[in-house]
GROMACS .gro file of C-alpha atoms in nm:
model
  444
    1UNK     CA    1  -3.190   2.514   0.751
    2UNK     CA    2  -3.248   2.212   0.977
    3UNK     CA    3  -3.071   2.117   1.299
    4UNK     CA    4  -2.778   1.951   1.123
    5UNK     CA    5  -2.687   2.269   0.936
    6UNK     CA    6  -2.762   2.179   0.576
    7UNK     CA    7  -3.057   2.310   0.374
    8UNK     CA    8  -3.388   2.126   0.373
    9UNK     CA    9  -3.428   2.134  -0.003
   10UNK     CA   10  -3.197   1.841  -0.064
   11UNK     CA   11  -2.922   2.012  -0.262
   12UNK     CA   12  -2.663   1.790  -0.093
   13UNK     CA   13  -2.617   1.425  -0.183
   14UNK     CA   14  -2.609   1.165   0.097
   15UNK     CA   15  -2.230   1.150   0.115
   16UNK     CA   16  -2.212   1.530   0.126
   17UNK     CA   17  -2.468   1.544   0.407
   18UNK     CA   18  -2.272   1.281   0.599
   19UNK     CA   19  -1.947   1.473   0.555
   20UNK     CA   20  -2.121   1.799   0.650
   21UNK     CA   21  -2.236   1.655   0.983
   22UNK     CA   22  -1.892   1.513   1.059
   23UNK     CA   23  -1.719   1.843   0.978
   24UNK     CA   24  -1.938   2.010   1.239
   25UNK     CA   25  -1.868   1.738   1.495
   26UNK     CA   26  -1.487   1.720   1.469
   27UNK     CA   27  -1.206   1.968   1.520
   28UNK     CA   28  -0.989   1.796   1.257
   29UNK     CA   29  -1.118   1.645   0.931
   30UNK     CA   30  -0.939   1.490   0.634
   31UNK     CA   31  -1.145   1.410   0.323
   32UNK     CA   32  -0.993   1.200   0.046
   33UNK     CA   33  -1.236   1.250  -0.241
   34UNK     CA   34  -1.242   1.172  -0.609
   35UNK     CA   35  -1.253   1.447  -0.864
   36UNK     CA   36  -1.594   1.574  -0.980
   37UNK     CA   37  -1.773   1.471  -0.662
   38UNK     CA   38  -1.859   1.819  -0.532
   39UNK     CA   39  -1.565   1.893  -0.301
   40UNK     CA   40  -1.557   2.267  -0.360
   41UNK     CA   41  -1.937   2.293  -0.352
   42UNK     CA   42  -1.945   2.125  -0.012
   43UNK     CA   43  -1.669   2.320   0.159
   44UNK     CA   44  -1.782   2.656   0.018
   45UNK     CA   45  -2.136   2.593   0.143
   46UNK     CA   46  -2.003   2.476   0.479
   47UNK     CA   47  -1.796   2.794   0.506
   48UNK     CA   48  -2.097   3.017   0.436
   49UNK     CA   49  -2.322   2.842   0.688
   50UNK     CA   50  -2.045   2.842   0.946
   51UNK     CA   51  -1.990   3.215   0.895
   52UNK     CA   52  -2.364   3.280   0.931
   53UNK     CA   53  -2.377   3.082   1.253
   54UNK     CA   54  -2.085   3.255   1.429
   55UNK     CA   55  -2.041   3.630   1.469
   56UNK     CA   56  -1.706   3.797   1.398
   57UNK     CA   57  -1.563   3.463   1.289
   58UNK     CA   58  -1.291   3.405   1.029
   59UNK     CA   59  -1.276   3.113   0.789
   60UNK     CA   60  -0.956   3.086   0.589
   61UNK     CA   61  -0.968   2.879   0.268
   62UNK     CA   62  -0.620   2.797   0.138
   63UNK     CA   63  -0.581   2.668  -0.219
   64UNK     CA   64  -0.270   2.566  -0.417
   65UNK     CA   65  -0.270   2.882  -0.634
   66UNK     CA   66  -0.429   3.226  -0.637
   67UNK     CA   67  -0.640   3.129  -0.937
   68UNK     CA   68  -0.784   2.835  -0.744
   69UNK     CA   69  -0.844   3.062  -0.445
   70UNK     CA   70  -1.046   3.296  -0.666
   71UNK     CA   71  -1.246   3.004  -0.806
   72UNK     CA   72  -1.331   2.880  -0.458
   73UNK     CA   73  -1.431   3.225  -0.333
   74UNK     CA   74  -1.651   3.259  -0.644
   75UNK     CA   75  -1.840   2.950  -0.523
   76UNK     CA   76  -1.873   3.111  -0.181
   77UNK     CA   77  -2.018   3.421  -0.347
   78UNK     CA   78  -2.265   3.205  -0.539
   79UNK     CA   79  -2.395   3.050  -0.216
   80UNK     CA   80  -2.417   3.390  -0.047
   81UNK     CA   81  -2.612   3.538  -0.338
   82UNK     CA   82  -2.850   3.242  -0.330
   83UNK     CA   83  -2.916   3.300   0.040
   84UNK     CA   84  -2.963   3.671  -0.027
   85UNK     CA   85  -3.223   3.603  -0.296
   86UNK     CA   86  -3.401   3.350  -0.075
   87UNK     CA   87  -3.400   3.598   0.214
   88UNK     CA   88  -3.546   3.875   0.000
   89UNK     CA   89  -3.844   3.655  -0.080
   90UNK     CA   90  -3.937   3.649   0.290
   91UNK     CA   91  -3.834   4.011   0.358
   92UNK     CA   92  -3.513   3.902   0.530
   93UNK     CA   93  -3.257   4.185   0.504
   94UNK     CA   94  -2.961   4.030   0.682
   95UNK     CA   95  -2.752   4.041   0.362
   96UNK     CA   96  -2.806   4.410   0.287
   97UNK     CA   97  -2.466   4.507   0.431
   98UNK     CA   98  -2.278   4.229   0.255
   99UNK     CA   99  -1.924   4.317   0.140
  100UNK     CA  100  -1.767   4.115  -0.141
  101UNK     CA  101  -1.411   4.153  -0.267
  102UNK     CA  102  -1.204   3.942  -0.503
  103UNK     CA  103  -1.072   3.708  -0.232
  104UNK     CA  104  -1.291   3.795   0.066
  105UNK     CA  105  -1.657   3.788   0.162
  106UNK     CA  106  -1.761   3.985   0.474
  107UNK     CA  107  -2.105   3.911   0.617
  108UNK     CA  108  -2.312   4.169   0.807
  109UNK     CA  109  -2.248   3.979   1.133
  110UNK     CA  110  -1.876   4.053   1.100
  111UNK     CA  111  -1.771   3.705   0.990
  112UNK     CA  112  -1.524   3.676   0.705
  113UNK     CA  113  -1.444   3.408   0.448
  114UNK     CA  114  -1.098   3.466   0.301
  115UNK     CA  115  -0.932   3.285   0.012
  116UNK     CA  116  -0.552   3.268  -0.005
  117UNK     CA  117  -0.292   3.077  -0.208
  118UNK     CA  118  -0.074   2.827  -0.020
  119UNK     CA  119   0.210   3.062   0.068
  120UNK     CA  120   0.350   2.997   0.419
  121UNK     CA  121   0.421   3.366   0.481
  122UNK     CA  122   0.086   3.484   0.347
  123UNK     CA  123  -0.132   3.258   0.564
  124UNK     CA  124   0.016   3.361   0.899
  125UNK     CA  125  -0.154   3.587   1.150
  126UNK     CA  126  -0.516   3.470   1.129
  127UNK     CA  127  -0.742   3.315   1.392
  128UNK     CA  128  -1.034   3.092   1.302
  129UNK     CA  129  -1.120   2.788   1.091
  130UNK     CA  130  -0.881   2.673   0.819
  131UNK     CA  131  -0.976   2.476   0.508
  132UNK     CA  132  -0.692   2.327   0.303
  133UNK     CA  133  -0.843   2.279  -0.043
  134UNK     CA  134  -0.662   2.034  -0.276
  135UNK     CA  135  -0.395   2.007  -0.007
  136UNK     CA  136  -0.206   1.735  -0.194
  137UNK     CA  137  -0.107   1.997  -0.450
  138UNK     CA  138   0.043   2.254  -0.214
  139UNK     CA  139   0.392   2.353  -0.320
  140UNK     CA  140   0.526   2.371   0.036
  141UNK     CA  141   0.256   2.197   0.234
  142UNK     CA  142   0.451   2.126   0.550
  143UNK     CA  143   0.551   2.490   0.586
  144UNK     CA  144   0.189   2.595   0.525
  145UNK     CA  145   0.064   2.359   0.797
  146UNK     CA  146   0.328   2.487   1.036
  147UNK     CA  147   0.226   2.846   0.961
  148UNK     CA  148  -0.148   2.795   1.011
  149UNK     CA  149  -0.144   2.560   1.309
  150UNK     CA  150  -0.150   2.846   1.564
  151UNK     CA  151  -0.456   2.977   1.378
  152UNK     CA  152  -0.669   2.679   1.479
  153UNK     CA  153  -0.530   2.619   1.828
  154UNK     CA  154  -0.619   2.954   1.985
  155UNK     CA  155  -0.975   2.840   2.056
  156UNK     CA  156  -1.105   2.487   2.096
  157UNK     CA  157  -1.394   2.547   1.853
  158UNK     CA  158  -1.163   2.638   1.562
  159UNK     CA  159  -1.146   2.368   1.296
  160UNK     CA  160  -0.897   2.233   1.043
  161UNK     CA  161  -1.034   2.069   0.728
  162UNK     CA  162  -0.810   1.916   0.460
  163UNK     CA  163  -0.984   1.798   0.143
  164UNK     CA  164  -0.818   1.678  -0.175
  165UNK     CA  165  -0.778   1.421  -0.443
  166UNK     CA  166  -0.459   1.225  -0.371
  167UNK     CA  167  -0.122   1.259  -0.534
  168UNK     CA  168   0.195   1.094  -0.404
  169UNK     CA  169   0.309   0.979  -0.062
  170UNK     CA  170   0.549   1.263   0.010
  171UNK     CA  171   0.309   1.555   0.052
  172UNK     CA  172   0.129   1.704   0.350
  173UNK     CA  173  -0.210   1.560   0.257
  174UNK     CA  174  -0.080   1.202   0.272
  175UNK     CA  175   0.077   1.289   0.608
  176UNK     CA  176  -0.256   1.421   0.743
  177UNK     CA  177  -0.445   1.123   0.601
  178UNK     CA  178  -0.221   0.883   0.792
  179UNK     CA  179  -0.251   1.083   1.114
  180UNK     CA  180  -0.630   1.086   1.080
  181UNK     CA  181  -0.633   0.708   1.055
  182UNK     CA  182  -0.470   0.672   1.395
  183UNK     CA  183  -0.613   0.964   1.595
  184UNK     CA  184  -0.975   0.952   1.721
  185UNK     CA  185  -0.988   1.333   1.729
  186UNK     CA  186  -0.980   1.327   1.349
  187UNK     CA  187  -1.260   1.248   1.108
  188UNK     CA  188  -1.142   1.098   0.780
  189UNK     CA  189  -1.345   0.990   0.479
  190UNK     CA  190  -1.252   0.829   0.149
  191UNK     CA  191  -1.490   0.875  -0.146
  192UNK     CA  192  -1.418   0.716  -0.484
  193UNK     CA  193  -1.614   0.796  -0.797
  194UNK     CA  194  -1.796   0.464  -0.756
  195UNK     CA  195  -1.892   0.553  -0.398
  196UNK     CA  196  -2.033   0.885  -0.514
  197UNK     CA  197  -2.225   0.728  -0.803
  198UNK     CA  198  -2.382   0.473  -0.568
  199UNK     CA  199  -2.508   0.761  -0.354
  200UNK     CA  200  -2.675   0.954  -0.632
  201UNK     CA  201  -2.404   1.142  -0.820
  202UNK     CA  202  -2.514   1.169  -1.184
  203UNK     CA  203  -2.194   1.078  -1.366
  204UNK     CA  204  -2.095   0.863  -1.663
  205UNK     CA  205  -1.813   0.660  -1.508
  206UNK     CA  206  -1.726   0.485  -1.832
  207UNK     CA  207  -1.686   0.818  -2.009
  208UNK     CA  208  -1.457   0.939  -1.729
  209UNK     CA  209  -1.255   0.619  -1.751
  210UNK     CA  210  -1.211   0.652  -2.125
  211UNK     CA  211  -1.114   1.016  -2.088
  212UNK     CA  212  -0.829   0.945  -1.848
  213UNK     CA  213  -0.488   0.966  -2.017
  214UNK     CA  214  -0.353   0.660  -1.834
  215UNK     CA  215  -0.421   0.403  -1.564
  216UNK     CA  216  -0.225   0.590  -1.299
  217UNK     CA  217  -0.441   0.900  -1.345
  218UNK     CA  218  -0.758   0.693  -1.316
  219UNK     CA  219  -0.636   0.529  -0.996
  220UNK     CA  220  -0.526   0.849  -0.824
  221UNK     CA  221  -0.790   1.097  -0.933
  222UNK     CA  222  -1.099   0.876  -0.935
  223UNK     CA  223  -1.017   0.570  -0.723
  224UNK     CA  224  -0.834   0.780  -0.461
  225UNK     CA  225  -0.517   0.570  -0.456
  226UNK     CA  226  -0.199   0.746  -0.352
  227UNK     CA  227   0.066   0.711  -0.622
  228UNK     CA  228   0.372   0.506  -0.533
  229UNK     CA  229   0.657   0.730  -0.640
  230UNK     CA  230   0.942   0.494  -0.557
  231UNK     CA  231   0.987   0.413  -0.926
  232UNK     CA  232   0.906   0.762  -1.056
  233UNK     CA  233   1.199   0.968  -1.178
  234UNK     CA  234   1.052   1.306  -1.079
  235UNK     CA  235   0.816   1.305  -0.784
  236UNK     CA  236   0.524   1.547  -0.770
  237UNK     CA  237   0.685   1.712  -0.469
  238UNK     CA  238   1.010   1.772  -0.658
  239UNK     CA  239   0.828   1.900  -0.967
  240UNK     CA  240   0.610   2.139  -0.771
  241UNK     CA  241   0.905   2.272  -0.572
  242UNK     CA  242   1.032   2.425  -0.899
  243UNK     CA  243   0.702   2.572  -1.018
  244UNK     CA  244   0.655   2.947  -1.049
  245UNK     CA  245   0.458   3.189  -1.265
  246UNK     CA  246   0.729   3.215  -1.530
  247UNK     CA  247   0.526   3.174  -1.849
  248UNK     CA  248   0.539   3.464  -2.093
  249UNK     CA  249   0.325   3.575  -2.386
  250UNK     CA  250   0.598   3.716  -2.611
  251UNK     CA  251   0.951   3.585  -2.656
  252UNK     CA  252   1.067   3.938  -2.732
  253UNK     CA  253   1.033   4.012  -2.361
  254UNK     CA  254   1.321   3.778  -2.282
  255UNK     CA  255   1.654   3.933  -2.185
  256UNK     CA  256   1.864   3.623  -2.122
  257UNK     CA  257   1.998   3.351  -2.349
  258UNK     CA  258   1.728   3.139  -2.513
  259UNK     CA  259   1.759   2.765  -2.566
  260UNK     CA  260   1.523   2.530  -2.748
  261UNK     CA  261   1.446   2.163  -2.702
  262UNK     CA  262   1.244   1.988  -2.973
  263UNK     CA  263   1.090   1.645  -2.927
  264UNK     CA  264   0.964   1.536  -3.267
  265UNK     CA  265   0.633   1.349  -3.275
  266UNK     CA  266   0.596   1.014  -3.442
  267UNK     CA  267   0.263   0.862  -3.531
  268UNK     CA  268   0.010   1.013  -3.287
  269UNK     CA  269   0.271   1.174  -3.059
  270UNK     CA  270   0.305   1.547  -3.036
  271UNK     CA  271   0.594   1.759  -3.152
  272UNK     CA  272   0.682   1.983  -2.859
  273UNK     CA  273   0.911   2.287  -2.868
  274UNK     CA  274   1.040   2.387  -2.527
  275UNK     CA  275   1.159   2.747  -2.495
  276UNK     CA  276   1.392   2.809  -2.202
  277UNK     CA  277   1.561   3.129  -2.088
  278UNK     CA  278   1.878   3.133  -1.878
  279UNK     CA  279   1.911   3.411  -1.621
  280UNK     CA  280   2.222   3.372  -1.410
  281UNK     CA  281   2.239   3.004  -1.317
  282UNK     CA  282   1.863   2.946  -1.337
  283UNK     CA  283   1.673   2.810  -1.637
  284UNK     CA  284   1.316   2.937  -1.683
  285UNK     CA  285   1.068   2.747  -1.897
  286UNK     CA  286   0.891   3.030  -2.077
  287UNK     CA  287   0.670   2.846  -2.323
  288UNK     CA  288   0.578   2.509  -2.472
  289UNK     CA  289   0.471   2.510  -2.835
  290UNK     CA  290   0.254   2.202  -2.893
  291UNK     CA  291   0.222   2.082  -3.254
  292UNK     CA  292  -0.035   1.810  -3.310
  293UNK     CA  293  -0.078   1.660  -3.655
  294UNK     CA  294   0.107   1.953  -3.811
  295UNK     CA  295   0.258   1.883  -4.157
  296UNK     CA  296   0.634   1.831  -4.167
  297UNK     CA  297   0.706   2.145  -4.369
  298UNK     CA  298   0.506   2.364  -4.132
  299UNK     CA  299   0.685   2.209  -3.834
  300UNK     CA  300   1.017   2.306  -3.988
  301UNK     CA  301   0.900   2.663  -4.051
  302UNK     CA  302   0.783   2.707  -3.692
  303UNK     CA  303   1.104   2.562  -3.545
  304UNK     CA  304   1.311   2.768  -3.788
  305UNK     CA  305   1.127   3.077  -3.674
  306UNK     CA  306   1.203   3.014  -3.307
  307UNK     CA  307   1.564   2.935  -3.394
  308UNK     CA  308   1.614   3.303  -3.486
  309UNK     CA  309   1.590   3.387  -3.118
  310UNK     CA  310   1.786   3.096  -2.975
  311UNK     CA  311   2.150   3.068  -2.883
  312UNK     CA  312   2.135   2.692  -2.928
  313UNK     CA  313   1.882   2.416  -2.982
  314UNK     CA  314   1.878   2.040  -2.931
  315UNK     CA  315   1.645   1.828  -3.141
  316UNK     CA  316   1.540   1.465  -3.133
  317UNK     CA  317   1.674   1.323  -3.459
  318UNK     CA  318   1.518   0.979  -3.415
  319UNK     CA  319   1.297   0.866  -3.703
  320UNK     CA  320   1.138   1.156  -3.891
  321UNK     CA  321   1.329   1.395  -3.668
  322UNK     CA  322   1.643   1.316  -3.867
  323UNK     CA  323   1.527   1.516  -4.168
  324UNK     CA  324   1.428   1.811  -3.953
  325UNK     CA  325   1.764   1.803  -3.777
  326UNK     CA  326   1.953   1.792  -4.107
  327UNK     CA  327   1.761   2.086  -4.250
  328UNK     CA  328   1.808   2.290  -3.934
  329UNK     CA  329   2.182   2.220  -3.932
  330UNK     CA  330   2.210   2.333  -4.293
  331UNK     CA  331   2.017   2.647  -4.204
  332UNK     CA  332   2.190   2.737  -3.878
  333UNK     CA  333   2.510   2.535  -3.863
  334UNK     CA  334   2.640   2.249  -3.652
  335UNK     CA  335   2.745   2.472  -3.362
  336UNK     CA  336   2.392   2.596  -3.307
  337UNK     CA  337   2.190   2.283  -3.382
  338UNK     CA  338   2.259   1.973  -3.172
  339UNK     CA  339   2.090   1.658  -3.306
  340UNK     CA  340   2.028   1.393  -3.039
  341UNK     CA  341   1.959   1.034  -3.140
  342UNK     CA  342   1.741   0.866  -2.879
  343UNK     CA  343   1.892   0.546  -2.745
  344UNK     CA  344   1.835   0.406  -2.398
  345UNK     CA  345   2.172   0.541  -2.290
  346UNK     CA  346   2.101   0.886  -2.437
  347UNK     CA  347   1.761   0.900  -2.270
  348UNK     CA  348   1.916   0.806  -1.936
  349UNK     CA  349   2.170   1.088  -1.973
  350UNK     CA  350   1.899   1.341  -2.064
  351UNK     CA  351   1.673   1.228  -1.781
  352UNK     CA  352   1.955   1.229  -1.527
  353UNK     CA  353   2.055   1.583  -1.623
  354UNK     CA  354   1.695   1.704  -1.600
  355UNK     CA  355   1.649   1.543  -1.260
  356UNK     CA  356   1.972   1.707  -1.143
  357UNK     CA  357   1.856   2.059  -1.231
  358UNK     CA  358   1.528   1.996  -1.050
  359UNK     CA  359   1.705   1.866  -0.740
  360UNK     CA  360   1.949   2.158  -0.744
  361UNK     CA  361   1.659   2.405  -0.798
  362UNK     CA  362   1.828   2.534  -1.112
  363UNK     CA  363   1.507   2.532  -1.312
  364UNK     CA  364   1.167   2.699  -1.291
  365UNK     CA  365   0.860   2.573  -1.475
  366UNK     CA  366   0.510   2.716  -1.494
  367UNK     CA  367   0.231   2.529  -1.313
  368UNK     CA  368   0.036   2.338  -1.578
  369UNK     CA  369  -0.134   2.004  -1.530
  370UNK     CA  370  -0.032   1.841  -1.861
  371UNK     CA  371   0.329   1.946  -1.811
  372UNK     CA  372   0.329   1.820  -1.453
  373UNK     CA  373   0.184   1.484  -1.555
  374UNK     CA  374   0.433   1.444  -1.841
  375UNK     CA  375   0.725   1.515  -1.609
  376UNK     CA  376   0.588   1.269  -1.356
  377UNK     CA  377   0.516   0.998  -1.614
  378UNK     CA  378   0.874   0.880  -1.661
  379UNK     CA  379   0.934   0.567  -1.455
  380UNK     CA  380   1.236   0.355  -1.379
  381UNK     CA  381   1.186  -0.012  -1.457
  382UNK     CA  382   1.415  -0.304  -1.382
  383UNK     CA  383   1.466  -0.526  -1.687
  384UNK     CA  384   1.499  -0.906  -1.656
  385UNK     CA  385   1.874  -0.862  -1.699
  386UNK     CA  386   1.884  -0.624  -1.402
  387UNK     CA  387   1.934  -0.300  -1.595
  388UNK     CA  388   1.736   0.019  -1.535
  389UNK     CA  389   1.503   0.124  -1.816
  390UNK     CA  390   1.310   0.449  -1.849
  391UNK     CA  391   0.952   0.421  -1.972
  392UNK     CA  392   0.630   0.616  -2.004
  393UNK     CA  393   0.285   0.513  -2.121
  394UNK     CA  394   0.166   0.654  -2.452
  395UNK     CA  395  -0.155   0.851  -2.399
  396UNK     CA  396  -0.376   1.099  -2.580
  397UNK     CA  397  -0.160   1.369  -2.423
  398UNK     CA  398   0.146   1.224  -2.595
  399UNK     CA  399   0.436   1.004  -2.494
  400UNK     CA  400   0.607   1.217  -2.227
  401UNK     CA  401   0.683   1.461  -2.510
  402UNK     CA  402   0.697   1.763  -2.280
  403UNK     CA  403   0.945   1.581  -2.058
  404UNK     CA  404   1.184   1.508  -2.344
  405UNK     CA  405   1.147   1.853  -2.499
  406UNK     CA  406   1.241   2.012  -2.168
  407UNK     CA  407   1.528   1.767  -2.118
  408UNK     CA  408   1.660   1.857  -2.463
  409UNK     CA  409   1.638   2.229  -2.386
  410UNK     CA  410   1.837   2.173  -2.067
  411UNK     CA  411   2.098   1.986  -2.269
  412UNK     CA  412   2.112   2.269  -2.523
  413UNK     CA  413   2.173   2.516  -2.240
  414UNK     CA  414   2.492   2.339  -2.142
  415UNK     CA  415   2.401   2.321  -1.774
  416UNK     CA  416   2.638   2.082  -1.597
  417UNK     CA  417   2.864   2.032  -1.895
  418UNK     CA  418   3.129   2.217  -2.092
  419UNK     CA  419   2.930   2.266  -2.411
  420UNK     CA  420   3.037   2.551  -2.639
  421UNK     CA  421   2.792   2.841  -2.647
  422UNK     CA  422   2.736   3.016  -2.978
  423UNK     CA  423   2.600   3.359  -3.054
  424UNK     CA  424   2.253   3.373  -3.213
  425UNK     CA  425   2.280   3.385  -3.590
  426UNK     CA  426   2.007   3.525  -3.812
  427UNK     CA  427   1.961   3.386  -4.160
  428UNK     CA  428   1.861   3.725  -4.297
  429UNK     CA  429   2.066   4.007  -4.151
  430UNK     CA  430   1.807   4.259  -4.271
  431UNK     CA  431   1.537   4.096  -4.060
  432UNK     CA  432   1.512   4.248  -3.713
  433UNK     CA  433   1.329   4.103  -3.418
  434UNK     CA  434   0.954   4.158  -3.430
  435UNK     CA  435   0.934   4.207  -3.805
  436UNK     CA  436   0.736   4.016  -4.063
  437UNK     CA  437   0.874   3.666  -3.997
  438UNK     CA  438   0.772   3.689  -3.632
  439UNK     CA  439   0.416   3.787  -3.712
  440UNK     CA  440   0.369   3.520  -3.978
  441UNK     CA  441   0.332   3.235  -3.728
  442UNK     CA  442   0.109   3.175  -3.429
  443UNK     CA  443   0.334   3.252  -3.138
  444UNK     CA  444   0.235   3.182  -2.777
   0.00000   0.00000   0.00000
């Protein structure tokens, strides 16, 4: 390792070396980097070298979720094992007493690297360096920053590093980025995919561009532009405030009332079945069944199967959805099946109701990127006549199909209205839950 702290063998690209030096030189650092540019590789390597340099030192790496924390610590372990192998070749035994757990690496010199999800209560009580990984995606970023700030202020050598691709302008990462632009104590660095490619990153930019579902995704995740959410119906911050680990693997586990929302695909769009459970006053999104290029008859059979477990369902009857809605009403009755014809006014009502349950925290959704992007994709546009119009770009992921399926499920639940609830009806009284019909389809 040379005097700047990075290995001599050139495993870091020029922009990574530059960032590495600046991280060592500054107490506060904010890195706004494109996806696929080596963010996690850099900070995991920095953490290992920092832990080797200082005895009995703690480095806390905070990620949006526990899964991401595990992934980051796995990269830390990879670097440590590489150093261990390299040391063994020169009879260096400093890694013999290494201790590795699922979310913690303890070096023989007493230094620790700990990975934690971004939970304000869980990150309190530490002293040392703090790395906020993908900070733009923290569910409660301001509370996390408030909780960890004493961690880095107990000694002047403790550091705070925030590194992320951007999202909107209402999260903690945007706040830190703006502070860093005005405060000389901060180091801040913006790195687009073009910047990285110019400095040696081996990447097919055109392939990345073609793979992006829409222009907004390309601008935020690869050009590092913060999304302007003024015209977005559901902000990322609002969406993420209602995320929780509520996905299930078997609908038979559900104890509350089940409601379905079905957005029927047209042309290349997906058909999406949203399965929601009501417990008390809270709606929990338990599963999204995604049907892509599935024949009409099979779509009906799958929806019909789920209907056995539902108290009520709402289905998009626009276009080819009309036939599905008619067949489902014949099968289950008009009280249980609510057809919804999509007009601009109807879509505004559905969207307004969905936004209301998010704002009132009456809904929980599981954290999933495609779902989050669908929910965020609906925008408010002003027409030439001055009216408000809802729109979403059509992409390979669909046409905001998950948004409308969830909005329909919320409508079926009767939240915020006086809809009549009906008791689940089973077409074959001899068929009990979990029997042959259940097992005949791919469920969850």
